[in-house]
Each structure stands twice: as structure tokens, then as C-alpha cells.
PDB file of C-alpha atoms in Angstrom:
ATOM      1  CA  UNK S 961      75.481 115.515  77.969  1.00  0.00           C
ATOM      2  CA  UNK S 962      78.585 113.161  78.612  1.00  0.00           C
ATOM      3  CA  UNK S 963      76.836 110.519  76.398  1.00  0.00           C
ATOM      4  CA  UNK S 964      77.209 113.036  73.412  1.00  0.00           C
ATOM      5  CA  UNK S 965      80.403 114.576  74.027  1.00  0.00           C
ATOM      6  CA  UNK S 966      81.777 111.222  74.079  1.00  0.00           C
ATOM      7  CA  UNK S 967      79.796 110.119  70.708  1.00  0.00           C
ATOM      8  CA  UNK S 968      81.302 113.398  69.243  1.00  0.00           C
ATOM      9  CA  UNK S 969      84.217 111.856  69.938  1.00  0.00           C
ATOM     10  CA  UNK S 970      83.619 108.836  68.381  1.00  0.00           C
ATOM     11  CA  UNK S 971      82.548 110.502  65.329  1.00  0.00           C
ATOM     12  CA  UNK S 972      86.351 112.337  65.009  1.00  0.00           C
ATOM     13  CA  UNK S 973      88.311 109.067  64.815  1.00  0.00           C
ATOM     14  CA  UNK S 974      88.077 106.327  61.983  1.00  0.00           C
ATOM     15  CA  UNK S 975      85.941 103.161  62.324  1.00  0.00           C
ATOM     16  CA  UNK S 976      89.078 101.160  62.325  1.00  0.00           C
ATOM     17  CA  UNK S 977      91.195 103.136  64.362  1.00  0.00           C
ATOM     18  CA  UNK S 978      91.373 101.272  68.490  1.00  0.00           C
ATOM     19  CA  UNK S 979      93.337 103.878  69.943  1.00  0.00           C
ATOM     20  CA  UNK S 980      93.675 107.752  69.474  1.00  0.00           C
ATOM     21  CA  UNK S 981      95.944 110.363  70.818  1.00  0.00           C
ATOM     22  CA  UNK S 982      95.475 113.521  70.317  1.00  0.00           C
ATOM     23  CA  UNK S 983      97.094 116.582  71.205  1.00  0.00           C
ATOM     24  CA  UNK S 984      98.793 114.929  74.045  1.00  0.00           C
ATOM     25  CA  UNK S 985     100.949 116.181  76.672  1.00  0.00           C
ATOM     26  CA  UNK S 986     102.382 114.896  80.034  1.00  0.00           C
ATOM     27  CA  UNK S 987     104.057 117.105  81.906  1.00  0.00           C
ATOM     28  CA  UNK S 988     105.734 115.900  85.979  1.00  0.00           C
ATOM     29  CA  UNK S 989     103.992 117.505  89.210  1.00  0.00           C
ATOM     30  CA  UNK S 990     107.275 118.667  90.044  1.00  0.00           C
ATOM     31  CA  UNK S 991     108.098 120.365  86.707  1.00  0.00           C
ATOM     32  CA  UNK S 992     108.136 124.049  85.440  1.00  0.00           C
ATOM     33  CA  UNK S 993     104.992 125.106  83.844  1.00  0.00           C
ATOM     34  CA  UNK S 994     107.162 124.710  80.506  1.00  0.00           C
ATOM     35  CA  UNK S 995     109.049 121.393  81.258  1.00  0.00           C
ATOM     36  CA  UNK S 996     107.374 118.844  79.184  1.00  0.00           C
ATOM     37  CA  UNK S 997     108.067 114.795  78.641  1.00  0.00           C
ATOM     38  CA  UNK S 998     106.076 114.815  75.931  1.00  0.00           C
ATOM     39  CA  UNK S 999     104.432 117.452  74.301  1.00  0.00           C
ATOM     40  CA  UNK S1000     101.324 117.864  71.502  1.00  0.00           C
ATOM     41  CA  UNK S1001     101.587 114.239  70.301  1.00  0.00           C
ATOM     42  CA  UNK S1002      98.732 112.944  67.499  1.00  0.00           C
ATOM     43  CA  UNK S1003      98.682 109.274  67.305  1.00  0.00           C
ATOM     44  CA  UNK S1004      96.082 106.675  65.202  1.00  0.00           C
ATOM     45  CA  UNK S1005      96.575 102.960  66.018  1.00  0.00           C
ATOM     46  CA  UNK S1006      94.376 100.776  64.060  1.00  0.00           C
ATOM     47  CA  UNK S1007      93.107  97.020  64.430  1.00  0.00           C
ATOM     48  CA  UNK S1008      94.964  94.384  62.574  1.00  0.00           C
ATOM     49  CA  UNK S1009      98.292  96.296  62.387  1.00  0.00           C
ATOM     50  CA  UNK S1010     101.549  96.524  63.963  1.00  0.00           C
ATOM     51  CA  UNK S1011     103.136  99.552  65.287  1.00  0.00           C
ATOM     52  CA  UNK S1012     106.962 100.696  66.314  1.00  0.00           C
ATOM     53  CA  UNK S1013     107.399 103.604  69.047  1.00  0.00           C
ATOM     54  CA  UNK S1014     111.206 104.443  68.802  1.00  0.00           C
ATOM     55  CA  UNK S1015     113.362 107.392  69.945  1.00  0.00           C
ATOM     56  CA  UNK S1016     116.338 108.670  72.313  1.00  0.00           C
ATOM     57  CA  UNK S1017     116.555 108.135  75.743  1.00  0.00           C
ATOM     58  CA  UNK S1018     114.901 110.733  77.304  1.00  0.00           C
ATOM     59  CA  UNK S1019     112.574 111.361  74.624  1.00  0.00           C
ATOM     60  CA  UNK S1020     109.347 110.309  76.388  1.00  0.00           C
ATOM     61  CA  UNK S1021     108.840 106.731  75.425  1.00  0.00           C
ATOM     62  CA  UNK S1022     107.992 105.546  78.782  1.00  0.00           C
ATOM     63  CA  UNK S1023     105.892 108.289  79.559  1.00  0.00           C
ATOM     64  CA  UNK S1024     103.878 107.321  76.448  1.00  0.00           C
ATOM     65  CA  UNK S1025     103.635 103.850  77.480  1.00  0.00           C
ATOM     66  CA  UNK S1026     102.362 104.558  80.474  1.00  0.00           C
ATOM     67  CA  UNK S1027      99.768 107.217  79.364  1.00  0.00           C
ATOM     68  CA  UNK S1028      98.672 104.579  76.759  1.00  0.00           C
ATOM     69  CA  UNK S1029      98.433 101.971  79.749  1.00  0.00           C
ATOM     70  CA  UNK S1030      96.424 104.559  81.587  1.00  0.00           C
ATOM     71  CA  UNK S1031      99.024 104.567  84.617  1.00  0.00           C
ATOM     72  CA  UNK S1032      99.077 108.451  83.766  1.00  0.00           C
ATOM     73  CA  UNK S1033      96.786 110.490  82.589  1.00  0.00           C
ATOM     74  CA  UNK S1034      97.523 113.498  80.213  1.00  0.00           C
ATOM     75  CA  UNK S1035      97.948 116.863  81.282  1.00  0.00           C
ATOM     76  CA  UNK S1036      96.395 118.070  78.407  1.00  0.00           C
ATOM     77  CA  UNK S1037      94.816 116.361  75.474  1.00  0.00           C
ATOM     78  CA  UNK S1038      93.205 113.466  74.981  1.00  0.00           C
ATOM     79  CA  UNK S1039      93.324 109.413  74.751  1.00  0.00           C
ATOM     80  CA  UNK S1040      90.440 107.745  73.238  1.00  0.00           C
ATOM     81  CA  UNK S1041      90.508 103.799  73.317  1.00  0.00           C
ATOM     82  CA  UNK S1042      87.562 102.395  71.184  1.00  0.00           C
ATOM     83  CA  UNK S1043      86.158 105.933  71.162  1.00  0.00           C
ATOM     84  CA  UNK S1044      86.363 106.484  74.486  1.00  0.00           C
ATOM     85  CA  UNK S1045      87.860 108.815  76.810  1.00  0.00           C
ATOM     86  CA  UNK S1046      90.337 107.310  79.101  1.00  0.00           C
ATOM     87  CA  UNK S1047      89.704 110.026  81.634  1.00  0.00           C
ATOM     88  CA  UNK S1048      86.137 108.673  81.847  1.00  0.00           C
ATOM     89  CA  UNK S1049      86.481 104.708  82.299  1.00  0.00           C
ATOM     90  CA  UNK S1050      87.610 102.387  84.373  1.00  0.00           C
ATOM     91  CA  UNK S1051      91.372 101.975  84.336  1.00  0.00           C
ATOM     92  CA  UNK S1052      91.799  98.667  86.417  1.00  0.00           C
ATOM     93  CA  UNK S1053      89.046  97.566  84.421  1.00  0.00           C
ATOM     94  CA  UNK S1054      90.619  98.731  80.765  1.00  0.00           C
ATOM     95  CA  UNK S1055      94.107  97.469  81.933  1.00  0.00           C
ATOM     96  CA  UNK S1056      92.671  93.750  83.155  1.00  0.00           C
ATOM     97  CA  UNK S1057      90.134  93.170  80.092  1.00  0.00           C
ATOM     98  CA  UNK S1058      91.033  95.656  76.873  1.00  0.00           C
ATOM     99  CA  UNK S1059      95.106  95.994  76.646  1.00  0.00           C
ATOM    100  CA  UNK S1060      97.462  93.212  77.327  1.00  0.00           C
ATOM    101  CA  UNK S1061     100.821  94.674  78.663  1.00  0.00           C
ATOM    102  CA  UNK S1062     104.792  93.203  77.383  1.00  0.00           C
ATOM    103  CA  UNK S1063     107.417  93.927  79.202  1.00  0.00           C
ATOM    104  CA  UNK S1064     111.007  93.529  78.737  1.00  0.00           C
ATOM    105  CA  UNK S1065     111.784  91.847  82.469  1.00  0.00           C
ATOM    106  CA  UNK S1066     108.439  89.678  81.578  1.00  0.00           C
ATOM    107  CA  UNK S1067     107.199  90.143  85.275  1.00  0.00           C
ATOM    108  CA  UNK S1068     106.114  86.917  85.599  1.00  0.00           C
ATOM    109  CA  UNK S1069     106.277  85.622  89.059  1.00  0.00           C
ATOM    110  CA  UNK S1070     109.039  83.226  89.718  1.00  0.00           C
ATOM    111  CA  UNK S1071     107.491  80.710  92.650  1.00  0.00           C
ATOM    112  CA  UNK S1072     104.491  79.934  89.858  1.00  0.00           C
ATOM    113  CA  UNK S1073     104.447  78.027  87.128  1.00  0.00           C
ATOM    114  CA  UNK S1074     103.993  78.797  84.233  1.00  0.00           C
ATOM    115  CA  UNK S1075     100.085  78.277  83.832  1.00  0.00           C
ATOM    116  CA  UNK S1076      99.572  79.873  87.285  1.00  0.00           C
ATOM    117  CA  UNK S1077     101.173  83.166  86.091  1.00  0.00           C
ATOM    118  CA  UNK S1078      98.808  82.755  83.076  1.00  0.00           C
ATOM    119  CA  UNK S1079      95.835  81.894  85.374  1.00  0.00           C
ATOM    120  CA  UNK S1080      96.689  84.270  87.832  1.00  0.00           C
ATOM    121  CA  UNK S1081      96.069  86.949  85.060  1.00  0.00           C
ATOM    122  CA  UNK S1082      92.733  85.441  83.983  1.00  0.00           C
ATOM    123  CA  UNK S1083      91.558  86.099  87.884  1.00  0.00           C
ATOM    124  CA  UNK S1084      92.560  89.480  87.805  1.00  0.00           C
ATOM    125  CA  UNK S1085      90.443  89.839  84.540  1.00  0.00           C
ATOM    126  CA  UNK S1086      87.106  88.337  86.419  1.00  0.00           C
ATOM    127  CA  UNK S1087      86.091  86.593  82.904  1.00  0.00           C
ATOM    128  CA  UNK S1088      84.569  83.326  83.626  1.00  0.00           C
ATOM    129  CA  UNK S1089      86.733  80.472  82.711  1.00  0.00           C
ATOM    130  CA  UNK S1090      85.425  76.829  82.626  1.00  0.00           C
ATOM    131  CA  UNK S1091      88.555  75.106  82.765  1.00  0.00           C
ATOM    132  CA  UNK S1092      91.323  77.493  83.264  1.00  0.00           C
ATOM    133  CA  UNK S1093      94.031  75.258  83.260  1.00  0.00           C
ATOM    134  CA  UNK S1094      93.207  74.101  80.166  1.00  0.00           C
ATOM    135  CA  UNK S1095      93.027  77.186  78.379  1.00  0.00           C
ATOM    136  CA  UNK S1096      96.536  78.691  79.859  1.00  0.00           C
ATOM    137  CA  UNK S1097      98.208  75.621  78.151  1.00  0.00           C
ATOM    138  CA  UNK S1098      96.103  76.606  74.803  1.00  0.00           C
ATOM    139  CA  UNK S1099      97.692  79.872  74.926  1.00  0.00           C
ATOM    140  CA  UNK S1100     101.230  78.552  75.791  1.00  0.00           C
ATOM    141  CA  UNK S1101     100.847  76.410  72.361  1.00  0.00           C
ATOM    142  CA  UNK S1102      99.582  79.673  70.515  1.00  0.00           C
ATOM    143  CA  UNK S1103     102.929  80.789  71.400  1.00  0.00           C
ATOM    144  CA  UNK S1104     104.933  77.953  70.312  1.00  0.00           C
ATOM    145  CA  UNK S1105     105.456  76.445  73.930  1.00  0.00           C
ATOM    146  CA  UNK S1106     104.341  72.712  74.265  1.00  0.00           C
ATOM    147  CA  UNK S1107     102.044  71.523  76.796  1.00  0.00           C
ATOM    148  CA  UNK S1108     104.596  69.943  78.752  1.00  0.00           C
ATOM    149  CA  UNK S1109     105.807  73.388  80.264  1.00  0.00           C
ATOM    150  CA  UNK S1110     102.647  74.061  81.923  1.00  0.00           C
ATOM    151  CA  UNK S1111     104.044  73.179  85.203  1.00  0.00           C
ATOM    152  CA  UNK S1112     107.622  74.126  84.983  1.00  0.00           C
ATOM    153  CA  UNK S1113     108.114  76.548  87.189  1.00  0.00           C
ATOM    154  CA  UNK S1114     109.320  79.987  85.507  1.00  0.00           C
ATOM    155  CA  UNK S1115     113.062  80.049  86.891  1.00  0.00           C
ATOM    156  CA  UNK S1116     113.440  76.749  84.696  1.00  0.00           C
ATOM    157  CA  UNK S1117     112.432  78.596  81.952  1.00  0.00           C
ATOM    158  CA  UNK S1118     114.536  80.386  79.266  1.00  0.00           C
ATOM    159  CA  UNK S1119     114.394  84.265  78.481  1.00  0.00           C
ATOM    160  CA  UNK S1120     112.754  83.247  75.584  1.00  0.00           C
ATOM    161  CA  UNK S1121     110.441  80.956  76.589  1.00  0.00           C
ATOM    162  CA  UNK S1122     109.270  83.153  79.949  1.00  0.00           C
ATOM    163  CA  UNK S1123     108.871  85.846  76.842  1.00  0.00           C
ATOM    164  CA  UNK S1124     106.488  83.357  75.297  1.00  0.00           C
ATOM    165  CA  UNK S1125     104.424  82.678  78.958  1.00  0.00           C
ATOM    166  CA  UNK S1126     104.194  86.758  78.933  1.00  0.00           C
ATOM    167  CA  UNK S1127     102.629  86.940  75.891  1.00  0.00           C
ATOM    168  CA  UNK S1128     100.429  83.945  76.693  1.00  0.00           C
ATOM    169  CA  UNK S1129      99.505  85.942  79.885  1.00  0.00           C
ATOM    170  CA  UNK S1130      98.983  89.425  78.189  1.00  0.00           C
ATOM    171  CA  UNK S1131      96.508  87.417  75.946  1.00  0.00           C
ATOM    172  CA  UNK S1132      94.284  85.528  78.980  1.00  0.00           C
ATOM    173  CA  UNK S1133      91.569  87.734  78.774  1.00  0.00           C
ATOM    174  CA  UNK S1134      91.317  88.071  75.206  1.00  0.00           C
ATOM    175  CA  UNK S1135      92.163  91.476  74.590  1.00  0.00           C
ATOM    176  CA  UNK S1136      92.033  94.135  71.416  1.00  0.00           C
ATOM    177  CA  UNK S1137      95.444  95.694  72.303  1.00  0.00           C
ATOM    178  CA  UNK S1138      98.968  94.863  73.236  1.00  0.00           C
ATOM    179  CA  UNK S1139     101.435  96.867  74.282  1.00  0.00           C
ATOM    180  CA  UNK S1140     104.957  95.723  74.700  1.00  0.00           C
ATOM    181  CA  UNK S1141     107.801  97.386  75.985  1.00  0.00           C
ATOM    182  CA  UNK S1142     111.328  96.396  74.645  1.00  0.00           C
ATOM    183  CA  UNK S1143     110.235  93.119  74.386  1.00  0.00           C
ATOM    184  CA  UNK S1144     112.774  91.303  72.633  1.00  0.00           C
ATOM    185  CA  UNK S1145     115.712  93.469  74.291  1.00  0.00           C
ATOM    186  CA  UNK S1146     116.823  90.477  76.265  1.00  0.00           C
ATOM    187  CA  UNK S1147     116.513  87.951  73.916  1.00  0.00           C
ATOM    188  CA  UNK S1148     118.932  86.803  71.387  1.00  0.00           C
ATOM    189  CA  UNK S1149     118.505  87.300  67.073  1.00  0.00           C
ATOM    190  CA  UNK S1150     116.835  84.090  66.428  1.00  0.00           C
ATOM    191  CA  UNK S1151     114.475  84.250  69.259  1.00  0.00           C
ATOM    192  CA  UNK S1152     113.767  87.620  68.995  1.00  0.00           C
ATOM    193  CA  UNK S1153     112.728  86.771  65.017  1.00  0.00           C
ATOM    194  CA  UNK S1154     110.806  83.879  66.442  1.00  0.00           C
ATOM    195  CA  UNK S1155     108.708  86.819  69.326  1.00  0.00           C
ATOM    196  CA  UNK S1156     108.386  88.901  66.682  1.00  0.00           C
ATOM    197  CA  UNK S1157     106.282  86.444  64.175  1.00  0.00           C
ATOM    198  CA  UNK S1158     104.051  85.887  66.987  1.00  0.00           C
ATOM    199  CA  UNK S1159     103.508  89.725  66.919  1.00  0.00           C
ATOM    200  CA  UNK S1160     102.648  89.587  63.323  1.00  0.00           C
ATOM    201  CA  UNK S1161      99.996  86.761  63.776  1.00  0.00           C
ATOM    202  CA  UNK S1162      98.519  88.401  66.721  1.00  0.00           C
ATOM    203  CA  UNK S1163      98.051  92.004  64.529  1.00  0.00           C
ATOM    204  CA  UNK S1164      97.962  90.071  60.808  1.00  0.00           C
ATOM    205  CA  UNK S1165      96.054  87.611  61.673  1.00  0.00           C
ATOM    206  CA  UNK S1166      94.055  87.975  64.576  1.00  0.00           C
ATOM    207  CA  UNK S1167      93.370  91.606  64.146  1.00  0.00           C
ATOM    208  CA  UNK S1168      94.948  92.807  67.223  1.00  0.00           C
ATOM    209  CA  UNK S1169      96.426  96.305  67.581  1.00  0.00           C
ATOM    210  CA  UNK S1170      99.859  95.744  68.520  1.00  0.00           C
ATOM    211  CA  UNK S1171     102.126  98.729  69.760  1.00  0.00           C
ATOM    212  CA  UNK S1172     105.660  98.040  70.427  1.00  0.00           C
ATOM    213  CA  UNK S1173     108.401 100.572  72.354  1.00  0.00           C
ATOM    214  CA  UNK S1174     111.718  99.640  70.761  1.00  0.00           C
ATOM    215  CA  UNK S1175     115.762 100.289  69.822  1.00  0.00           C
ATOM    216  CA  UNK S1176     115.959  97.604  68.129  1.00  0.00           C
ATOM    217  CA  UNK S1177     116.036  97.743  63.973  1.00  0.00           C
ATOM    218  CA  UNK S1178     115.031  94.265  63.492  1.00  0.00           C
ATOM    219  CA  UNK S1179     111.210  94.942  64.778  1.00  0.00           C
ATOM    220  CA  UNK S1180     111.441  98.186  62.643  1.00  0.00           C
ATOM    221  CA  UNK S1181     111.769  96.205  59.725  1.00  0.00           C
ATOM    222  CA  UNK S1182     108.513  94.033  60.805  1.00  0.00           C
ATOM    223  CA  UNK S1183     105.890  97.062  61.494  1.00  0.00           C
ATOM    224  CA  UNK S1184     103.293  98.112  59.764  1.00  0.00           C
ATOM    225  CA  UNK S1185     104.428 102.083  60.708  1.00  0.00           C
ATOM    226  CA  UNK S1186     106.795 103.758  63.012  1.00  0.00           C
ATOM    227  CA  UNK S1187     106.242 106.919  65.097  1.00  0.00           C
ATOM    228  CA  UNK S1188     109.633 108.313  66.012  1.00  0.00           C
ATOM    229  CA  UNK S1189     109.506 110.711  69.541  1.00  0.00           C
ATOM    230  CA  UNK S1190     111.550 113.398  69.389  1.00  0.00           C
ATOM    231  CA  UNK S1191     112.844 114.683  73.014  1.00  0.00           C
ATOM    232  CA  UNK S1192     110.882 118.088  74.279  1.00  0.00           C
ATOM    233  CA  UNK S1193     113.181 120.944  74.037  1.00  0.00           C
TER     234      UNK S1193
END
């Protein structure tokens, strides 16, 4: 029975689409049965495009995020990745192998290198890697950093370039989403332009859904679409 509600499912969302929301609404354990932080939201993200989340503080944007992430789950509605409920898959397993997470901070760890923040994310993934080493510095030069910063240690790095190891990072395990939260926020116009064309390739090219939580107006101007949030009254 599962098995065919779930291929129902399937059968309500285009072939291109990766991730579906629909209906969705979060509401805190500790609110009113009316107190909503995001309420009735329909969202299609497809393969090979770009997206832009934007709205006020306070609007839900995190929330979102985090439902998307699968560190929440909805209080009502539903979130289909690939056709399939979140509710009814492994989250440690979708968040380490399907969707590669951005964040503003970069949350690298600071006593690693580079590659072993890269490597260390390709162990939590359990994907067998022949030589991993190797393939963390082939990311770092998809990303525009030369070999050569493998073993600098990420407190020598830039904000930019610990942006790029991120990204390298979020892509370890190969995945068909990424999700990046105010990623260029801390990062100055011409490296932020530079972040962003790696976003492009990644969707444009590579055919990667990529979903991006922003204020800022210069990644508006990049996306494929824009969903604005509007705060719950």
C-alpha cells in the first residue's frame, strides 16, 4: 500500500521537477494552534536550474531551509524529493548523499585543512572513494582553488576561498541538490560574482538543482526564478 501511495505521488509532480512542496506548513511545539512560520506554501524546484528564496526577517526563510534539509518536518503538507516523501526516508541518509548544504559561516572546521574538511564529508557520506585525497583537490579546482591549498589549513584561508572549500565539500558525495543559505553574505562584490558563477555551472551546466536563501539583489539577478515568503499574519 505505501509502495502506491508513494507512486501516486510520483505521478502528481513533473518528470523534471527534484523537489516538491506542497501545501506546507510548520508551525513551533510551543505555538498557538493558529501561530504559523510558514503557512500553505507550493513549491516546484527542477534539475538544471537555479532558484532565489527571499523575504523579511521573520518571514520563515529559515524554517523553510530547514524543512527542505529535513531538520524539520512539516506540520502539515508534504515534501517530496525525487518523488518521495521525506516523512518516509532516511534523513541522515538524504542529508549525507542527495542535498549538499551552503552556509553563510561555511562551517568548515578550522584545525583541518582544507581537503580534510572535504574528506571528512565524503566519510560521513559512506561512498567508496579510491583515492580521496585526490578527489577533494579535484573538487577544490572545480571551484577555482589550485591544488596547492589542499593542505592549508582553513584559518589561512580567505572568506572567499573557505566559501569555495564549502562548496567543494557540499559537492563530495556527488549530490542532485544544493542548498545554500546566504552564501555570499560575507563576501565582498567581486567574489560574491565569482561564488555565484560557480552556482550557475553547477545548475546550467551540471544539471544540479540549486536553491539559494538570500537579501542580496545581485543573486536575484542570476536565478532562474524567485519565490518571495511573505511573513504569516
Amino acid at each position: 500500500m505505501e509502495e502506491k501511495i508513494n507512486e501516486n505521488k510520483k505521478m502528481n509532480i513533473k518528470d523534471n521537477v527534484i523537489l516538491s512542496i506542497q501545501n506546507a506548513s510548520y508551525r513551533y511545539s510551543d505555538a498557538t494552534s493558529d501561530e504559523y512560520a510558514i503557512k500553505d506554501i507550493s513549491y516546484d524546484f527542477e534539475k538544471g536550474k537555479i532558484y532565489a528564496i527571499r523575504g523579511r526577517s521573520g518571514s520563515g526563510k529559515t524554517t523553510l531551509l530547514s524543512l527542505i534539509s529535513g531538520l524539520e518536518r512539516c506540520t502539515e503538507g508534504t515534501i517530496l524529493f525525487d518523488g518521495k516523501d521525506l516523512k518516509d526516508i532516511n534523513l541522515d541518509t538524504y542529508r549525507n548523499s542527495q542535498i549538499g548544504i551552503v552556509f553563510q559561516s561555511y562551517n568548515l572546521l578550522p584545525y583541518m585543512t582544507a581537503s580534510e574538511n572535504i574528506i571528512l564529508s565524503m566519510d560521513a557520506s559512506g561512498q567508496k572513494i579510491e583515492n580521496k585525497k585526490q578527489k577533494a583537490i579535484e573538487l577544490m579546482e572545480s571551484v577555482g582553488l589550485k591544488s596547492d591549498y589542499a593542505d592549508r589549513r582553513v584559518l589561512r584561508l580567505s572568506g572567499g576561498e573557505q566559501q569555495r572549500v564549502a562548496i567543494a565539500r557540499s559537492l563530495s558525495y556527488n549530490p542532485k541538490m544544493i542548498v545554500a543559505d546566504e552564501p555570499t553574505g560575507n563576501l565582498d562584490k567581486q567574489t560574491e560574482s565569482e561564488i555565484l558563477e560557480i552556482f550557475k555551472k553547477l545548475a546550467h551546466e551540471e544539471g544540479k538543482c540549486v536553491i539559494i536563501v538570500t537579501h542580496s539583489p545581485n543573486v536575484c539577478e542570476i536565478v532562474d526564478e524567485i519565490y518571495d515568503l511573505k511573513k504569516v499574519k
